[in-house]
């Protein structure tokens, strides 16, 4: 005799998996809009291409694995991965770059591990990390704020832009610029020299705020819990403050760290991927804090200006351990965590 | 009202207004009843009537078998027509003649008489589990009880049986509570009720203010706590947390924190059993669901078939999709409408397809954590799901699978429609069966060891006797000079060590048995007794061998 399923009570008002995914996609709109506003249509083309590729890749692998296509494609998880990967790529990314990233994300990181719910690593970040280490020239191709419709948009997408134009287009991100400012240059001198084109810092700050708005929407809708973003941002802020307080002339301010690069986007849209994150509340706090700390360490002492992707992947590795050591104490269990062995005679 | 919080919980649609709009009514007298012999937890009762026996309402027809079991009485007057392995069928004569026991005054009678009355009236908890009430009343023998909690939360959707009982019989229920409080020695009674039952709350308030005027009649103070409506606040542990801020230990009982829980229906039936001498032959059942035209609460004779009952309240057979016994969260769908109403049937939902549609097919778990935040026991349902699928029983137990109260909140919130509770249930079942098998294997092993030990002991004794005889015959023949070189050199030291070890083993076995017996006096400890006997046999053998060796040594040295 099997018990009836309780959700029979309210099938219609429930939020099934696909709704969760769609809400996350909806919540990326402010961030994407802000990015498009500052960096032009390249952002939109990235996202659309990545989403399309993701659907195609998912369908292809499902077909090869002889799994039903419909439910998996309709749950929007592949599209979401595509959107998130697309949003993290530089606006001038050529189509093949996006394609390779998507294949790494969907085929390798997700489907080869068994599909939705089975992947130990965040698929979008696997794709991103692969691209970052394989194609550094393209992946650091962040232009300064540019007109809405760039005249080079089409050649950018098709990847037929000449090398010289490519160079001319690219500019440093604030994190990048600060990272490579040179040991001897003081922070105040660096900023005084106006190292970035007009409005760059402002653009990044506003984009971060837009991501934050989307993230807060997700928390308000209870699509994600506050634990991971809060602990990640808090741990970044604490470490940044410590560095900054120890030597303000060489380290950037906490505000700078939180509002440039992928901090906000990562905190609300990347690290909150439930599949590859820790499960218990305590585990989530530790997971977020670990990512925040790794981001700060890699940004400050490592080779890459931004570090969210690597930090997330490294902490994904720790999730099984976190899950084992952060099992909450159920109501009524003794306070000291002695694992009572059942059926064991003394 | 100060209320403490239990974690998690959900607020499913209540759908209680379908059955709480009309007053409590009597269902028509059935023409035939089928009374299952097992309507409670524990062993089935043993029939004590024969076919063609005439019975009256309240005649004993089956007796309890063992400690956890319950008597069964005829619920209609008539003739016994069929006795099967599982049930007794009675054809009603339509006269409804009652046979009641003499009335008792619970204020003056001693506890044993009242407990015996609860036992003989076949009283069990009417909330769902059906635990025999007389055992619960005896709990004061082992535990100090401070508080009697009246569980009037009734948190499952649809069900309104307790609600209507409280509206109609508030004073009787409170009197029943006083009686049970006196039996278990509780100092206070706390009524926990959800705020979605304003009429019942009002009725209770009036009854309580009436009580306050006649203090001496009702010595135990009663407080009512109105709690917010949230499922599963009617779970024993959750309610105790909410009302008293006490955590019932894992694997323990409310009695471990000095609390006894009863639901209003049980208290009412207990009072009727003692005050009016009425055995448990009828109960209030909520009949609800969109497929019936006259939903409401009815006094129903036990053994009435579900089909007859539903026909009385106007079931539309074309629309009927399924009938669920109990609430939608924890209840079970009926496979046949022939099933009778039993002591634990609190609700029948005759649902249409639109009302409770089939669950959509399940999709993969994305570990979203919705189940975790809904779990009232703070388990990690998504982890349990993972390991239950993998049948990784060790990890399941480490993740406290057995603390799951099977409330179904996790399944309810799961966006992937994973039947989480079913998975936990079958995992628990699998682990239980495994434990029983291990215990059986252990038992067999221990019996074998006992036999070995007994044989060894007999061997040692035989040898000792032979030795003694030989020694005697040697003395008789006076050939003591013949130094018995054939006797093996005995290793006195290792024998002494063996004896000490055997003594320690006996002490350990005694201690284990004593501890087990103190913890659970009602249980039998055959296996531990076998282990103790084995240890004792081993000690005897060691003793005999040592004594024999000493004798031999003495003999060898003395000449």
PDB file of N, CA and C in Angstrom, chain B residues 131-210:
ATOM      1  N   UNK B 131      -3.173   3.244  20.004  1.00  0.00           N
ATOM      2  CA  UNK B 131      -2.459   2.609  21.108  1.00  0.00           C
ATOM      3  C   UNK B 131      -3.439   2.378  22.262  1.00  0.00           C
ATOM      4  N   UNK B 132      -3.453   1.167  22.831  1.00  0.00           N
ATOM      5  CA  UNK B 132      -4.414   0.878  23.902  1.00  0.00           C
ATOM      6  C   UNK B 132      -4.320   1.898  25.040  1.00  0.00           C
ATOM      7  N   UNK B 133      -5.481   2.434  25.435  1.00  0.00           N
ATOM      8  CA  UNK B 133      -5.475   3.550  26.380  1.00  0.00           C
ATOM      9  C   UNK B 133      -5.109   3.107  27.791  1.00  0.00           C
ATOM     10  N   UNK B 134      -5.402   1.850  28.136  1.00  0.00           N
ATOM     11  CA  UNK B 134      -5.135   1.444  29.522  1.00  0.00           C
ATOM     12  C   UNK B 134      -3.635   1.394  29.802  1.00  0.00           C
ATOM     13  N   UNK B 135      -2.849   1.076  28.761  1.00  0.00           N
ATOM     14  CA  UNK B 135      -1.389   1.063  28.960  1.00  0.00           C
ATOM     15  C   UNK B 135      -0.894   2.478  29.185  1.00  0.00           C
ATOM     16  N   UNK B 136      -1.438   3.401  28.394  1.00  0.00           N
ATOM     17  CA  UNK B 136      -1.035   4.789  28.524  1.00  0.00           C
ATOM     18  C   UNK B 136      -1.389   5.307  29.920  1.00  0.00           C
ATOM     19  N   UNK B 137      -2.534   4.826  30.464  1.00  0.00           N
ATOM     20  CA  UNK B 137      -2.945   5.287  31.785  1.00  0.00           C
ATOM     21  C   UNK B 137      -2.018   4.761  32.867  1.00  0.00           C
ATOM     22  N   UNK B 138      -1.353   3.623  32.581  1.00  0.00           N
ATOM     23  CA  UNK B 138      -0.463   3.046  33.595  1.00  0.00           C
ATOM     24  C   UNK B 138       0.922   3.660  33.585  1.00  0.00           C
ATOM     25  N   UNK B 139       1.103   4.610  32.681  1.00  0.00           N
ATOM     26  CA  UNK B 139       2.455   5.124  32.458  1.00  0.00           C
ATOM     27  C   UNK B 139       3.025   5.788  33.700  1.00  0.00           C
ATOM     28  N   UNK B 140       2.116   6.255  34.576  1.00  0.00           N
ATOM     29  CA  UNK B 140       2.570   6.918  35.797  1.00  0.00           C
ATOM     30  C   UNK B 140       3.376   5.969  36.684  1.00  0.00           C
ATOM     31  N   UNK B 141       3.243   4.633  36.461  1.00  0.00           N
ATOM     32  CA  UNK B 141       4.027   3.686  37.243  1.00  0.00           C
ATOM     33  C   UNK B 141       5.518   3.828  36.969  1.00  0.00           C
ATOM     34  N   UNK B 142       5.854   4.193  35.729  1.00  0.00           N
ATOM     35  CA  UNK B 142       7.270   4.266  35.353  1.00  0.00           C
ATOM     36  C   UNK B 142       7.779   5.691  35.228  1.00  0.00           C
ATOM     37  N   UNK B 143       6.883   6.624  34.930  1.00  0.00           N
ATOM     38  CA  UNK B 143       7.325   7.991  34.658  1.00  0.00           C
ATOM     39  C   UNK B 143       6.537   8.954  35.525  1.00  0.00           C
ATOM     40  N   UNK B 144       7.178  10.047  35.878  1.00  0.00           N
ATOM     41  CA  UNK B 144       6.464  11.115  36.562  1.00  0.00           C
ATOM     42  C   UNK B 144       5.823  11.988  35.491  1.00  0.00           C
ATOM     43  N   UNK B 145       4.506  12.113  35.550  1.00  0.00           N
ATOM     44  CA  UNK B 145       3.803  12.923  34.550  1.00  0.00           C
ATOM     45  C   UNK B 145       3.377  14.237  35.191  1.00  0.00           C
ATOM     46  N   UNK B 146       3.770  15.342  34.563  1.00  0.00           N
ATOM     47  CA  UNK B 146       3.383  16.668  35.068  1.00  0.00           C
ATOM     48  C   UNK B 146       2.169  17.203  34.338  1.00  0.00           C
ATOM     49  N   UNK B 147       2.144  16.977  33.039  1.00  0.00           N
ATOM     50  CA  UNK B 147       1.174  17.679  32.218  1.00  0.00           C
ATOM     51  C   UNK B 147       0.414  16.703  31.330  1.00  0.00           C
ATOM     52  N   UNK B 148      -0.879  16.874  31.290  1.00  0.00           N
ATOM     53  CA  UNK B 148      -1.673  16.169  30.296  1.00  0.00           C
ATOM     54  C   UNK B 148      -1.948  17.155  29.173  1.00  0.00           C
ATOM     55  N   UNK B 149      -1.536  16.815  27.972  1.00  0.00           N
ATOM     56  CA  UNK B 149      -1.801  17.682  26.831  1.00  0.00           C
ATOM     57  C   UNK B 149      -3.008  17.132  26.081  1.00  0.00           C
ATOM     58  N   UNK B 150      -4.002  17.985  25.907  1.00  0.00           N
ATOM     59  CA  UNK B 150      -5.142  17.592  25.090  1.00  0.00           C
ATOM     60  C   UNK B 150      -4.858  18.075  23.677  1.00  0.00           C
ATOM     61  N   UNK B 151      -4.632  17.122  22.783  1.00  0.00           N
ATOM     62  CA  UNK B 151      -4.222  17.460  21.422  1.00  0.00           C
ATOM     63  C   UNK B 151      -5.459  17.733  20.573  1.00  0.00           C
ATOM     64  N   UNK B 152      -5.891  18.983  20.606  1.00  0.00           N
ATOM     65  CA  UNK B 152      -7.062  19.375  19.817  1.00  0.00           C
ATOM     66  C   UNK B 152      -6.639  20.174  18.600  1.00  0.00           C
ATOM     67  N   UNK B 153      -5.356  20.056  18.209  1.00  0.00           N
ATOM     68  CA  UNK B 153      -4.851  20.868  17.094  1.00  0.00           C
ATOM     69  C   UNK B 153      -5.551  20.491  15.792  1.00  0.00           C
ATOM     70  N   UNK B 154      -5.707  19.198  15.587  1.00  0.00           N
ATOM     71  CA  UNK B 154      -6.341  18.685  14.366  1.00  0.00           C
ATOM     72  C   UNK B 154      -5.841  19.448  13.140  1.00  0.00           C
ATOM     73  N   UNK B 155      -4.555  19.230  12.832  1.00  0.00           N
ATOM     74  CA  UNK B 155      -3.905  20.092  11.852  1.00  0.00           C
ATOM     75  C   UNK B 155      -4.065  19.600  10.418  1.00  0.00           C
ATOM     76  N   UNK B 156      -4.459  18.339  10.234  1.00  0.00           N
ATOM     77  CA  UNK B 156      -4.608  17.843   8.859  1.00  0.00           C
ATOM     78  C   UNK B 156      -5.758  18.566   8.163  1.00  0.00           C
ATOM     79  N   UNK B 157      -5.604  18.854   6.892  1.00  0.00           N
ATOM     80  CA  UNK B 157      -6.732  19.412   6.147  1.00  0.00           C
ATOM     81  C   UNK B 157      -7.932  18.453   6.193  1.00  0.00           C
ATOM     82  N   UNK B 158      -9.087  18.959   5.909  1.00  0.00           N
ATOM     83  CA  UNK B 158     -10.330  18.180   5.789  1.00  0.00           C
ATOM     84  C   UNK B 158     -10.937  17.716   7.122  1.00  0.00           C
ATOM     85  N   UNK B 159     -10.087  17.230   8.056  1.00  0.00           N
ATOM     86  CA  UNK B 159     -10.646  16.544   9.227  1.00  0.00           C
ATOM     87  C   UNK B 159     -11.229  17.548  10.221  1.00  0.00           C
ATOM     88  N   UNK B 160     -12.450  17.282  10.692  1.00  0.00           N
ATOM     89  CA  UNK B 160     -13.068  18.178  11.677  1.00  0.00           C
ATOM     90  C   UNK B 160     -13.731  17.395  12.808  1.00  0.00           C
ATOM     91  N   UNK B 161     -13.374  16.128  12.969  1.00  0.00           N
ATOM     92  CA  UNK B 161     -14.036  15.291  13.976  1.00  0.00           C
ATOM     93  C   UNK B 161     -13.833  15.839  15.389  1.00  0.00           C
ATOM     94  N   UNK B 162     -12.587  16.203  15.709  1.00  0.00           N
ATOM     95  CA  UNK B 162     -12.328  16.745  17.050  1.00  0.00           C
ATOM     96  C   UNK B 162     -12.981  18.104  17.219  1.00  0.00           C
ATOM     97  N   UNK B 163     -12.959  18.877  16.173  1.00  0.00           N
ATOM     98  CA  UNK B 163     -13.597  20.197  16.198  1.00  0.00           C
ATOM     99  C   UNK B 163     -15.058  20.076  16.614  1.00  0.00           C
ATOM    100  N   UNK B 164     -15.780  19.187  15.920  1.00  0.00           N
ATOM    101  CA  UNK B 164     -17.209  19.034  16.213  1.00  0.00           C
ATOM    102  C   UNK B 164     -17.432  18.409  17.587  1.00  0.00           C
ATOM    103  N   UNK B 165     -16.568  17.486  17.976  1.00  0.00           N
ATOM    104  CA  UNK B 165     -16.701  16.875  19.301  1.00  0.00           C
ATOM    105  C   UNK B 165     -16.525  17.947  20.382  1.00  0.00           C
ATOM    106  N   UNK B 166     -15.567  18.836  20.165  1.00  0.00           N
ATOM    107  CA  UNK B 166     -15.321  19.894  21.154  1.00  0.00           C
ATOM    108  C   UNK B 166     -16.488  20.876  21.210  1.00  0.00           C
ATOM    109  N   UNK B 167     -17.081  21.152  20.077  1.00  0.00           N
ATOM    110  CA  UNK B 167     -18.220  22.072  20.082  1.00  0.00           C
ATOM    111  C   UNK B 167     -19.400  21.460  20.831  1.00  0.00           C
ATOM    112  N   UNK B 168     -19.614  20.166  20.620  1.00  0.00           N
ATOM    113  CA  UNK B 168     -20.803  19.522  21.158  1.00  0.00           C
ATOM    114  C   UNK B 168     -20.605  19.083  22.607  1.00  0.00           C
ATOM    115  N   UNK B 169     -19.440  18.544  22.939  1.00  0.00           N
ATOM    116  CA  UNK B 169     -19.258  17.976  24.282  1.00  0.00           C
ATOM    117  C   UNK B 169     -18.075  18.591  25.030  1.00  0.00           C
ATOM    118  N   UNK B 170     -17.965  19.899  25.092  1.00  0.00           N
ATOM    119  CA  UNK B 170     -16.769  20.467  25.731  1.00  0.00           C
ATOM    120  C   UNK B 170     -16.630  20.051  27.194  1.00  0.00           C
ATOM    121  N   UNK B 171     -17.738  20.025  27.935  1.00  0.00           N
ATOM    122  CA  UNK B 171     -17.610  19.687  29.362  1.00  0.00           C
ATOM    123  C   UNK B 171     -17.250  18.225  29.554  1.00  0.00           C
ATOM    124  N   UNK B 172     -17.846  17.349  28.740  1.00  0.00           N
ATOM    125  CA  UNK B 172     -17.519  15.928  28.867  1.00  0.00           C
ATOM    126  C   UNK B 172     -16.046  15.679  28.562  1.00  0.00           C
ATOM    127  N   UNK B 173     -15.565  16.341  27.516  1.00  0.00           N
ATOM    128  CA  UNK B 173     -14.158  16.131  27.148  1.00  0.00           C
ATOM    129  C   UNK B 173     -13.245  16.629  28.258  1.00  0.00           C
ATOM    130  N   UNK B 174     -13.602  17.782  28.840  1.00  0.00           N
ATOM    131  CA  UNK B 174     -12.768  18.302  29.919  1.00  0.00           C
ATOM    132  C   UNK B 174     -12.843  17.406  31.153  1.00  0.00           C
ATOM    133  N   UNK B 175     -14.024  16.830  31.371  1.00  0.00           N
ATOM    134  CA  UNK B 175     -14.145  15.903  32.501  1.00  0.00           C
ATOM    135  C   UNK B 175     -13.290  14.664  32.240  1.00  0.00           C
ATOM    136  N   UNK B 176     -13.329  14.178  31.005  1.00  0.00           N
ATOM    137  CA  UNK B 176     -12.477  13.048  30.645  1.00  0.00           C
ATOM    138  C   UNK B 176     -11.009  13.389  30.883  1.00  0.00           C
ATOM    139  N   UNK B 177     -10.630  14.625  30.546  1.00  0.00           N
ATOM    140  CA  UNK B 177      -9.247  15.063  30.754  1.00  0.00           C
ATOM    141  C   UNK B 177      -8.905  15.062  32.242  1.00  0.00           C
ATOM    142  N   UNK B 178      -9.859  15.526  33.060  1.00  0.00           N
ATOM    143  CA  UNK B 178      -9.641  15.516  34.512  1.00  0.00           C
ATOM    144  C   UNK B 178      -9.412  14.094  35.007  1.00  0.00           C
ATOM    145  N   UNK B 179     -10.206  13.183  34.472  1.00  0.00           N
ATOM    146  CA  UNK B 179     -10.101  11.794  34.903  1.00  0.00           C
ATOM    147  C   UNK B 179      -8.723  11.227  34.546  1.00  0.00           C
ATOM    148  N   UNK B 180      -8.327  11.444  33.302  1.00  0.00           N
ATOM    149  CA  UNK B 180      -7.033  10.897  32.883  1.00  0.00           C
ATOM    150  C   UNK B 180      -5.895  11.586  33.633  1.00  0.00           C
ATOM    151  N   UNK B 181      -6.036  12.897  33.877  1.00  0.00           N
ATOM    152  CA  UNK B 181      -5.005  13.619  34.627  1.00  0.00           C
ATOM    153  C   UNK B 181      -4.875  13.022  36.023  1.00  0.00           C
ATOM    154  N   UNK B 182      -6.007  12.667  36.636  1.00  0.00           N
ATOM    155  CA  UNK B 182      -5.961  12.074  37.977  1.00  0.00           C
ATOM    156  C   UNK B 182      -5.247  10.717  37.917  1.00  0.00           C
ATOM    157  N   UNK B 183      -5.566   9.934  36.874  1.00  0.00           N
ATOM    158  CA  UNK B 183      -4.965   8.607  36.735  1.00  0.00           C
ATOM    159  C   UNK B 183      -3.454   8.675  36.616  1.00  0.00           C
ATOM    160  N   UNK B 184      -2.970   9.630  35.856  1.00  0.00           N
ATOM    161  CA  UNK B 184      -1.522   9.662  35.622  1.00  0.00           C
ATOM    162  C   UNK B 184      -0.818  10.640  36.558  1.00  0.00           C
ATOM    163  N   UNK B 185      -1.560  11.305  37.396  1.00  0.00           N
ATOM    164  CA  UNK B 185      -0.949  12.195  38.377  1.00  0.00           C
ATOM    165  C   UNK B 185      -0.464  13.510  37.812  1.00  0.00           C
ATOM    166  N   UNK B 186      -1.056  13.953  36.699  1.00  0.00           N
ATOM    167  CA  UNK B 186      -0.626  15.229  36.116  1.00  0.00           C
ATOM    168  C   UNK B 186      -1.104  16.397  36.976  1.00  0.00           C
ATOM    169  N   UNK B 187      -0.284  17.467  37.025  1.00  0.00           N
ATOM    170  CA  UNK B 187      -0.639  18.638  37.823  1.00  0.00           C
ATOM    171  C   UNK B 187      -1.386  19.675  37.018  1.00  0.00           C
ATOM    172  N   UNK B 188      -1.251  19.584  35.714  1.00  0.00           N
ATOM    173  CA  UNK B 188      -1.943  20.574  34.891  1.00  0.00           C
ATOM    174  C   UNK B 188      -2.389  19.944  33.576  1.00  0.00           C
ATOM    175  N   UNK B 189      -3.420  20.551  33.020  1.00  0.00           N
ATOM    176  CA  UNK B 189      -3.895  20.111  31.722  1.00  0.00           C
ATOM    177  C   UNK B 189      -3.741  21.282  30.766  1.00  0.00           C
ATOM    178  N   UNK B 190      -3.117  21.046  29.619  1.00  0.00           N
ATOM    179  CA  UNK B 190      -2.990  22.099  28.618  1.00  0.00           C
ATOM    180  C   UNK B 190      -3.701  21.637  27.356  1.00  0.00           C
ATOM    181  N   UNK B 191      -4.631  22.446  26.908  1.00  0.00           N
ATOM    182  CA  UNK B 191      -5.341  22.131  25.675  1.00  0.00           C
ATOM    183  C   UNK B 191      -4.688  22.921  24.553  1.00  0.00           C
ATOM    184  N   UNK B 192      -4.204  22.231  23.539  1.00  0.00           N
ATOM    185  CA  UNK B 192      -3.615  22.919  22.388  1.00  0.00           C
ATOM    186  C   UNK B 192      -4.580  22.858  21.222  1.00  0.00           C
ATOM    187  N   UNK B 193      -4.959  24.008  20.708  1.00  0.00           N
ATOM    188  CA  UNK B 193      -5.942  24.025  19.631  1.00  0.00           C
ATOM    189  C   UNK B 193      -5.531  25.058  18.598  1.00  0.00           C
ATOM    190  N   UNK B 194      -5.705  24.732  17.317  1.00  0.00           N
ATOM    191  CA  UNK B 194      -5.339  25.676  16.256  1.00  0.00           C
ATOM    192  C   UNK B 194      -6.407  26.754  16.126  1.00  0.00           C
ATOM    193  N   UNK B 195      -5.970  27.944  15.695  1.00  0.00           N
ATOM    194  CA  UNK B 195      -6.889  29.089  15.699  1.00  0.00           C
ATOM    195  C   UNK B 195      -7.919  29.054  14.569  1.00  0.00           C
ATOM    196  N   UNK B 196      -7.950  27.947  13.811  1.00  0.00           N
ATOM    197  CA  UNK B 196      -8.963  27.871  12.758  1.00  0.00           C
ATOM    198  C   UNK B 196     -10.259  27.207  13.227  1.00  0.00           C
ATOM    199  N   UNK B 197     -10.403  27.054  14.558  1.00  0.00           N
ATOM    200  CA  UNK B 197     -11.629  26.439  15.090  1.00  0.00           C
ATOM    201  C   UNK B 197     -12.288  27.366  16.103  1.00  0.00           C
ATOM    202  N   UNK B 198     -12.737  28.541  15.659  1.00  0.00           N
ATOM    203  CA  UNK B 198     -13.241  29.537  16.620  1.00  0.00           C
ATOM    204  C   UNK B 198     -14.415  29.029  17.451  1.00  0.00           C
ATOM    205  N   UNK B 199     -15.285  28.232  16.848  1.00  0.00           N
ATOM    206  CA  UNK B 199     -16.449  27.779  17.614  1.00  0.00           C
ATOM    207  C   UNK B 199     -16.057  26.800  18.707  1.00  0.00           C
ATOM    208  N   UNK B 200     -15.143  25.921  18.387  1.00  0.00           N
ATOM    209  CA  UNK B 200     -14.681  24.979  19.403  1.00  0.00           C
ATOM    210  C   UNK B 200     -13.966  25.722  20.524  1.00  0.00           C
ATOM    211  N   UNK B 201     -13.168  26.740  20.144  1.00  0.00           N
ATOM    212  CA  UNK B 201     -12.453  27.528  21.152  1.00  0.00           C
ATOM    213  C   UNK B 201     -13.456  28.213  22.075  1.00  0.00           C
ATOM    214  N   UNK B 202     -14.516  28.758  21.468  1.00  0.00           N
ATOM    215  CA  UNK B 202     -15.544  29.428  22.240  1.00  0.00           C
ATOM    216  C   UNK B 202     -16.214  28.449  23.202  1.00  0.00           C
ATOM    217  N   UNK B 203     -16.590  27.287  22.694  1.00  0.00           N
ATOM    218  CA  UNK B 203     -17.250  26.284  23.530  1.00  0.00           C
ATOM    219  C   UNK B 203     -16.352  25.867  24.684  1.00  0.00           C
ATOM    220  N   UNK B 204     -15.060  25.684  24.389  1.00  0.00           N
ATOM    221  CA  UNK B 204     -14.115  25.293  25.434  1.00  0.00           C
ATOM    222  C   UNK B 204     -13.996  26.376  26.493  1.00  0.00           C
ATOM    223  N   UNK B 205     -13.918  27.641  26.041  1.00  0.00           N
ATOM    224  CA  UNK B 205     -13.808  28.753  26.989  1.00  0.00           C
ATOM    225  C   UNK B 205     -14.967  28.735  27.967  1.00  0.00           C
ATOM    226  N   UNK B 206     -16.172  28.534  27.421  1.00  0.00           N
ATOM    227  CA  UNK B 206     -17.354  28.526  28.277  1.00  0.00           C
ATOM    228  C   UNK B 206     -17.287  27.377  29.274  1.00  0.00           C
ATOM    229  N   UNK B 207     -16.899  26.221  28.754  1.00  0.00           N
ATOM    230  CA  UNK B 207     -16.809  25.058  29.648  1.00  0.00           C
ATOM    231  C   UNK B 207     -15.793  25.320  30.751  1.00  0.00           C
ATOM    232  N   UNK B 208     -14.679  25.949  30.387  1.00  0.00           N
ATOM    233  CA  UNK B 208     -13.632  26.197  31.376  1.00  0.00           C
ATOM    234  C   UNK B 208     -14.082  27.197  32.424  1.00  0.00           C
ATOM    235  N   UNK B 209     -14.785  28.248  32.002  1.00  0.00           N
ATOM    236  CA  UNK B 209     -15.243  29.233  32.996  1.00  0.00           C
ATOM    237  C   UNK B 209     -16.291  28.584  33.910  1.00  0.00           C
ATOM    238  N   UNK B 210     -17.051  27.666  33.350  1.00  0.00           N
ATOM    239  CA  UNK B 210     -18.011  26.924  34.161  1.00  0.00           C
ATOM    240  C   UNK B 210     -17.277  26.079  35.201  1.00  0.00           C
TER     241      UNK B 210
END
